[in-house]
Tab-separated table of C-alpha atoms in Angstrom:
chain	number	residue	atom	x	y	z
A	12	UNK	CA	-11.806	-7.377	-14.065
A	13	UNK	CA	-11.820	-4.307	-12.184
A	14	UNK	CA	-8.647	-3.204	-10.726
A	15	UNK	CA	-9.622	-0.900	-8.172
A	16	UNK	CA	-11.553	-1.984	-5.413
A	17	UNK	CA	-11.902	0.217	-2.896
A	18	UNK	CA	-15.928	1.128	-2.900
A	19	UNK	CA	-16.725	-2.937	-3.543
A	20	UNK	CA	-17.735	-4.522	-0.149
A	21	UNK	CA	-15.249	-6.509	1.836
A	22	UNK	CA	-15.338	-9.403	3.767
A	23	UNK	CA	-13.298	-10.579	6.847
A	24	UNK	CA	-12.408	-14.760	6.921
A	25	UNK	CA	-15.383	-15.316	9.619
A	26	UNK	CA	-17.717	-13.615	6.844
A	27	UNK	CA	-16.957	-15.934	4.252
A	28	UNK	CA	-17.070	-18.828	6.195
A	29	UNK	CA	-20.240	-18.113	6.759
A	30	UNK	CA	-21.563	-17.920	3.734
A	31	UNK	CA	-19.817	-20.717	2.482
A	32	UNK	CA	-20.258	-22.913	5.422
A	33	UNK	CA	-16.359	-24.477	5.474
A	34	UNK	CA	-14.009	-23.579	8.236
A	35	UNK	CA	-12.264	-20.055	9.008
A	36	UNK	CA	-8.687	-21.764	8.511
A	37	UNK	CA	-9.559	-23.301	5.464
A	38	UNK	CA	-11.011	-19.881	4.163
A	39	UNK	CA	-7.608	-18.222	5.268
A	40	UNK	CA	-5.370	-20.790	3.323
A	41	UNK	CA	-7.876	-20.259	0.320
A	42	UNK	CA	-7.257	-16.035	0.487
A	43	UNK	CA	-3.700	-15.891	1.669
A	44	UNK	CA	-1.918	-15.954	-1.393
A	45	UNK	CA	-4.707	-14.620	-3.928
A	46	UNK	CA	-4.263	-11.115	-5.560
A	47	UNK	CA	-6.308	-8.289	-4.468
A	48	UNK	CA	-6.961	-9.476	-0.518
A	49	UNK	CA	-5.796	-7.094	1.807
A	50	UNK	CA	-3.455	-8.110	4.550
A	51	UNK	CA	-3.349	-5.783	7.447
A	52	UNK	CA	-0.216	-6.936	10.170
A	53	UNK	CA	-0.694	-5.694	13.420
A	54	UNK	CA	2.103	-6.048	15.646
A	55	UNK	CA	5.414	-6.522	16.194
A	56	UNK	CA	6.883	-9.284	18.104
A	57	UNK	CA	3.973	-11.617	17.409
A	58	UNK	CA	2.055	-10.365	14.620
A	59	UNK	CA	-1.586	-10.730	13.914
A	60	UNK	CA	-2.794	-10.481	10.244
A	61	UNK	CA	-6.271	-9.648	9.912
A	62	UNK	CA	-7.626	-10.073	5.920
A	63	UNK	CA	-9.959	-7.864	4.167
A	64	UNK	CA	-11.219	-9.488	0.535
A	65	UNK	CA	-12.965	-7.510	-1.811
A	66	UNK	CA	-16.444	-8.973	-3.104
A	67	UNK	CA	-14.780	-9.595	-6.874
A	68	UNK	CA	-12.033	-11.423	-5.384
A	69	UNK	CA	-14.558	-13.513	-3.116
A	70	UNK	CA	-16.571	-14.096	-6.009
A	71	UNK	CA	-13.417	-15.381	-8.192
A	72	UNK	CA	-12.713	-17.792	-5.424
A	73	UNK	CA	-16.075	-19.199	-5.018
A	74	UNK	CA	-15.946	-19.449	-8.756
A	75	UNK	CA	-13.190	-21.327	-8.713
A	76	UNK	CA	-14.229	-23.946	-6.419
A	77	UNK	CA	-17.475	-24.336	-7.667
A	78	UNK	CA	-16.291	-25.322	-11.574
């Protein structure tokens, strides 16, 4: 697998869910602890977390749950 991806496309929760027609919570659960997904915290006193996953890491998942 290729470490770096910056230049692969990346997908926000709503994208995903989308595509894979489940919910946007259960997409979150299904990227929040998996290596490579970008977590961007905005905020301070209540923060909002807004993920970014790379297409390699979508595809792993999907792979994943499709086997």
């Amino acid at each position: 697998m290729n470490s770096d991806t910056s230049f692969e496309r990346h997908y926000r929760l709503s994208d995903l869910a989308s595509m894979w027609r489940i919910g946007r919570e259960t997409v979150r659960k299904l990227v929040s602890d998996e290596p490579g997904v970008m977590r961007v915290r905005l905020g301070r006193k209540k923060s909002h977390v807004t993920y970014s996953v790379p297409q390699s890491v979508a595809e792993r998942i999907h792979r994943r749950l499709t086997s």
